[in-house]
Amino acid sequence: MNEVEAKDYLKNHLNFTILDIERLETFKSQLLDFNSNYNLISDNTLSFIWTRHVLDSAQLLSLINTKSNASLIDLGSGAGFPGLIISIFNKNPEFHVKLYEKSPVKRKFLNILQDISQQEACFFHILRLDLVYLRISSTCCWVCFCYS
């Protein structure tokens, strides 16, 4: 799949608007510019940003109800995948995408991009993360990740 096909898929199958695609273009441009000085994504994937990064991230939208009054948390947001892509798509002011990133360089990049998302995303510095406790759903299971 090439860039044009990826954009068509985003519009036709995942309901991204033309404005969303324009914001993704801005994101891609900023990513390439910032990546020339800092290693946000591998140089091997630079020519595949739309398929390897954007489309992979956007596919999660088929599993997420952005019309709900909920929050999605992207731990270790890095270059903004998938959190910023989901935030660009999101039109619901009651659905919040929160990006958490430890690296000051990556946080700087995410803060530059904050204005292209649909909402005011939050970026926090995690000094130390010892335990992550997640409830997958109210009727399903619990997951606990421990870091040492």
PDB file of C-alpha atoms in Angstrom, residues 1-147:
ATOM      1  CA  MET A   1       0.000   0.000   0.000  1.00  0.00           C
ATOM      2  CA  ASN A   2       1.328   3.440  -0.891  1.00  0.00           C
ATOM      3  CA  GLU A   3       0.670   6.861   0.664  1.00  0.00           C
ATOM      4  CA  VAL A   4      -2.332   7.673  -1.556  1.00  0.00           C
ATOM      5  CA  GLU A   5      -3.938   4.311  -0.822  1.00  0.00           C
ATOM      6  CA  ALA A   6      -3.330   4.758   2.910  1.00  0.00           C
ATOM      7  CA  LYS A   7      -5.022   8.182   2.846  1.00  0.00           C
ATOM      8  CA  ASP A   8      -7.949   6.747   0.875  1.00  0.00           C
ATOM      9  CA  TYR A   9      -8.283   3.952   3.419  1.00  0.00           C
ATOM     10  CA  LEU A  10      -8.298   6.462   6.268  1.00  0.00           C
ATOM     11  CA  LYS A  11     -11.064   8.470   4.570  1.00  0.00           C
ATOM     12  CA  ASN A  12     -13.179   5.637   3.197  1.00  0.00           C
ATOM     13  CA  HIS A  13     -12.893   3.004   5.933  1.00  0.00           C
ATOM     14  CA  LEU A  14     -12.011   4.868   9.112  1.00  0.00           C
ATOM     15  CA  ASN A  15     -13.958   8.100   8.453  1.00  0.00           C
ATOM     16  CA  PHE A  16     -11.068  10.541   8.591  1.00  0.00           C
ATOM     17  CA  THR A  17     -12.061  13.905   7.107  1.00  0.00           C
ATOM     18  CA  ILE A  18     -10.088  15.977   4.626  1.00  0.00           C
ATOM     19  CA  LEU A  19      -9.156  18.283   7.527  1.00  0.00           C
ATOM     20  CA  ASP A  20      -7.919  15.247   9.496  1.00  0.00           C
ATOM     21  CA  ILE A  21      -5.729  14.236   6.546  1.00  0.00           C
ATOM     22  CA  GLU A  22      -4.364  17.791   6.338  1.00  0.00           C
ATOM     23  CA  ARG A  23      -3.512  17.648  10.044  1.00  0.00           C
ATOM     24  CA  LEU A  24      -1.800  14.305   9.488  1.00  0.00           C
ATOM     25  CA  GLU A  25       0.210  15.897   6.669  1.00  0.00           C
ATOM     26  CA  THR A  26       1.296  18.640   9.086  1.00  0.00           C
ATOM     27  CA  PHE A  27       2.173  15.967  11.626  1.00  0.00           C
ATOM     28  CA  LYS A  28       4.229  14.063   9.041  1.00  0.00           C
ATOM     29  CA  SER A  29       6.078  17.223   7.981  1.00  0.00           C
ATOM     30  CA  GLN A  30       6.903  18.127  11.591  1.00  0.00           C
ATOM     31  CA  LEU A  31       7.951  14.537  12.295  1.00  0.00           C
ATOM     32  CA  LEU A  32      10.354  14.441   9.357  1.00  0.00           C
ATOM     33  CA  ASP A  33      11.814  17.814  10.319  1.00  0.00           C
ATOM     34  CA  PHE A  34      12.254  16.909  13.997  1.00  0.00           C
ATOM     35  CA  ASN A  35      13.507  13.412  13.147  1.00  0.00           C
ATOM     36  CA  SER A  36      16.381  14.891  11.148  1.00  0.00           C
ATOM     37  CA  ASN A  37      17.877  16.095  14.461  1.00  0.00           C
ATOM     38  CA  TYR A  38      16.452  13.567  16.936  1.00  0.00           C
ATOM     39  CA  ASN A  39      15.729   9.892  16.448  1.00  0.00           C
ATOM     40  CA  LEU A  40      11.957   9.695  16.992  1.00  0.00           C
ATOM     41  CA  ILE A  41      11.358   6.925  14.461  1.00  0.00           C
ATOM     42  CA  SER A  42      13.740   4.624  12.623  1.00  0.00           C
ATOM     43  CA  ASP A  43      15.235   5.950   9.395  1.00  0.00           C
ATOM     44  CA  ASN A  44      14.186   2.624   7.834  1.00  0.00           C
ATOM     45  CA  THR A  45      10.512   3.581   8.252  1.00  0.00           C
ATOM     46  CA  LEU A  46      10.670   7.215   7.051  1.00  0.00           C
ATOM     47  CA  SER A  47       9.362   6.334   3.596  1.00  0.00           C
ATOM     48  CA  PHE A  48       6.545   4.279   5.121  1.00  0.00           C
ATOM     49  CA  ILE A  49       5.136   6.771   7.636  1.00  0.00           C
ATOM     50  CA  TRP A  50       1.576   6.566   6.269  1.00  0.00           C
ATOM     51  CA  THR A  51       1.408   2.772   6.292  1.00  0.00           C
ATOM     52  CA  ARG A  52       3.847   1.787   9.029  1.00  0.00           C
ATOM     53  CA  HIS A  53       2.914   4.429  11.594  1.00  0.00           C
ATOM     54  CA  VAL A  54      -0.230   6.423  10.764  1.00  0.00           C
ATOM     55  CA  LEU A  55      -2.385   3.605   9.405  1.00  0.00           C
ATOM     56  CA  ASP A  56      -1.208   1.154  12.080  1.00  0.00           C
ATOM     57  CA  SER A  57      -2.225   3.682  14.737  1.00  0.00           C
ATOM     58  CA  ALA A  58      -5.518   4.608  13.079  1.00  0.00           C
ATOM     59  CA  GLN A  59      -6.619   0.970  12.857  1.00  0.00           C
ATOM     60  CA  LEU A  60      -7.116   1.040  16.630  1.00  0.00           C
ATOM     61  CA  LEU A  61     -10.125   3.292  16.035  1.00  0.00           C
ATOM     62  CA  SER A  62     -12.133   0.237  14.996  1.00  0.00           C
ATOM     63  CA  LEU A  63     -11.753  -0.945  18.605  1.00  0.00           C
ATOM     64  CA  ILE A  64     -12.334   2.384  20.363  1.00  0.00           C
ATOM     65  CA  ASN A  65     -15.619   4.205  20.893  1.00  0.00           C
ATOM     66  CA  THR A  66     -14.589   7.848  20.613  1.00  0.00           C
ATOM     67  CA  LYS A  67     -18.235   8.850  21.060  1.00  0.00           C
ATOM     68  CA  SER A  68     -18.074   7.775  24.688  1.00  0.00           C
ATOM     69  CA  ASN A  69     -17.265   9.927  27.694  1.00  0.00           C
ATOM     70  CA  ALA A  70     -13.922   8.245  28.340  1.00  0.00           C
ATOM     71  CA  SER A  71     -10.168   8.727  28.336  1.00  0.00           C
ATOM     72  CA  LEU A  72      -7.533   6.905  26.340  1.00  0.00           C
ATOM     73  CA  ILE A  73      -4.050   6.929  27.825  1.00  0.00           C
ATOM     74  CA  ASP A  74      -1.013   6.392  25.630  1.00  0.00           C
ATOM     75  CA  LEU A  75       1.917   5.499  27.879  1.00  0.00           C
ATOM     76  CA  GLY A  76       5.296   6.058  26.266  1.00  0.00           C
ATOM     77  CA  SER A  77       3.830   8.137  23.451  1.00  0.00           C
ATOM     78  CA  GLY A  78       7.163   8.631  21.716  1.00  0.00           C
ATOM     79  CA  ALA A  79       6.536  10.303  18.364  1.00  0.00           C
ATOM     80  CA  GLY A  80       2.770  10.350  18.960  1.00  0.00           C
ATOM     81  CA  PHE A  81       1.794   6.877  17.793  1.00  0.00           C
ATOM     82  CA  PRO A  82      -0.975   5.943  18.343  1.00  0.00           C
ATOM     83  CA  GLY A  83      -2.223   8.667  20.731  1.00  0.00           C
ATOM     84  CA  LEU A  84      -1.778  11.743  18.558  1.00  0.00           C
ATOM     85  CA  ILE A  85      -3.286  10.011  15.514  1.00  0.00           C
ATOM     86  CA  ILE A  86      -6.372   9.104  17.562  1.00  0.00           C
ATOM     87  CA  SER A  87      -6.499  12.643  18.972  1.00  0.00           C
ATOM     88  CA  ILE A  88      -6.436  14.122  15.450  1.00  0.00           C
ATOM     89  CA  PHE A  89      -9.393  11.908  14.496  1.00  0.00           C
ATOM     90  CA  ASN A  90     -11.412  12.510  17.673  1.00  0.00           C
ATOM     91  CA  LYS A  91     -14.265  15.027  17.392  1.00  0.00           C
ATOM     92  CA  ASN A  92     -15.844  14.373  20.796  1.00  0.00           C
ATOM     93  CA  PRO A  93     -14.851  16.914  23.493  1.00  0.00           C
ATOM     94  CA  GLU A  94     -15.880  14.348  26.144  1.00  0.00           C
ATOM     95  CA  PHE A  95     -13.407  11.726  24.872  1.00  0.00           C
ATOM     96  CA  HIS A  96      -9.897  12.583  25.996  1.00  0.00           C
ATOM     97  CA  VAL A  97      -6.598  11.301  24.662  1.00  0.00           C
ATOM     98  CA  LYS A  98      -3.768  11.699  27.145  1.00  0.00           C
ATOM     99  CA  LEU A  99      -0.170  11.239  26.082  1.00  0.00           C
ATOM    100  CA  TYR A 100       2.484  10.368  28.642  1.00  0.00           C
ATOM    101  CA  GLU A 101       6.141  10.503  27.690  1.00  0.00           C
ATOM    102  CA  LYS A 102       9.281  10.313  29.820  1.00  0.00           C
ATOM    103  CA  SER A 103      11.791  11.644  27.284  1.00  0.00           C
ATOM    104  CA  PRO A 104      12.181  15.453  27.334  1.00  0.00           C
ATOM    105  CA  VAL A 105      13.032  15.443  23.608  1.00  0.00           C
ATOM    106  CA  LYS A 106       9.907  13.499  22.691  1.00  0.00           C
ATOM    107  CA  ARG A 107       7.767  15.661  25.004  1.00  0.00           C
ATOM    108  CA  LYS A 108       9.132  18.745  23.237  1.00  0.00           C
ATOM    109  CA  PHE A 109       8.060  17.273  19.896  1.00  0.00           C
ATOM    110  CA  LEU A 110       4.597  16.337  21.210  1.00  0.00           C
ATOM    111  CA  ASN A 111       4.097  19.815  22.646  1.00  0.00           C
ATOM    112  CA  ILE A 112       4.923  21.369  19.261  1.00  0.00           C
ATOM    113  CA  LEU A 113       2.187  19.226  17.728  1.00  0.00           C
ATOM    114  CA  GLN A 114      -0.437  19.801  20.374  1.00  0.00           C
ATOM    115  CA  ASP A 115      -2.203  22.474  18.314  1.00  0.00           C
ATOM    116  CA  ILE A 116      -2.939  20.128  15.382  1.00  0.00           C
ATOM    117  CA  SER A 117      -4.955  17.702  17.473  1.00  0.00           C
ATOM    118  CA  GLN A 118      -8.708  18.153  17.876  1.00  0.00           C
ATOM    119  CA  GLN A 119      -8.450  18.667  21.595  1.00  0.00           C
ATOM    120  CA  GLU A 120      -6.096  19.851  24.249  1.00  0.00           C
ATOM    121  CA  ALA A 121      -4.084  16.697  24.792  1.00  0.00           C
ATOM    122  CA  CYS A 122      -2.111  16.382  27.999  1.00  0.00           C
ATOM    123  CA  PHE A 123       1.560  15.540  28.137  1.00  0.00           C
ATOM    124  CA  PHE A 124       3.140  14.568  31.421  1.00  0.00           C
ATOM    125  CA  HIS A 125       6.625  13.649  32.497  1.00  0.00           C
ATOM    126  CA  ILE A 126       6.760  10.309  34.261  1.00  0.00           C
ATOM    127  CA  LEU A 127       9.794  10.318  36.526  1.00  0.00           C
ATOM    128  CA  ARG A 128       9.495   6.715  37.609  1.00  0.00           C
ATOM    129  CA  LEU A 129       6.927   4.092  36.772  1.00  0.00           C
ATOM    130  CA  ASP A 130       6.894   1.042  39.006  1.00  0.00           C
ATOM    131  CA  LEU A 131       3.438  -0.353  38.445  1.00  0.00           C
ATOM    132  CA  VAL A 132       0.721   0.002  35.842  1.00  0.00           C
ATOM    133  CA  TYR A 133      -2.667  -1.409  36.736  1.00  0.00           C
ATOM    134  CA  LEU A 134      -5.292  -1.581  33.992  1.00  0.00           C
ATOM    135  CA  ARG A 135      -8.886  -2.701  33.892  1.00  0.00           C
ATOM    136  CA  ILE A 136      -9.433  -3.909  30.357  1.00  0.00           C
ATOM    137  CA  SER A 137     -13.220  -3.725  30.655  1.00  0.00           C
ATOM    138  CA  SER A 138     -15.799  -3.742  33.402  1.00  0.00           C
ATOM    139  CA  THR A 139     -16.730  -7.345  32.648  1.00  0.00           C
ATOM    140  CA  CYS A 140     -13.395  -8.744  31.602  1.00  0.00           C
ATOM    141  CA  CYS A 141     -10.004  -9.031  33.191  1.00  0.00           C
ATOM    142  CA  TRP A 142      -7.396  -6.941  34.956  1.00  0.00           C
ATOM    143  CA  VAL A 143      -3.848  -6.530  33.782  1.00  0.00           C
ATOM    144  CA  CYS A 144      -0.914  -5.526  35.923  1.00  0.00           C
ATOM    145  CA  PHE A 145       2.521  -4.623  34.552  1.00  0.00           C
ATOM    146  CA  CYS A 146       5.422  -4.397  36.941  1.00  0.00           C
ATOM    147  CA  TYR A 147       8.667  -2.665  36.069  1.00  0.00           C
TER     148      TYR A 147
END
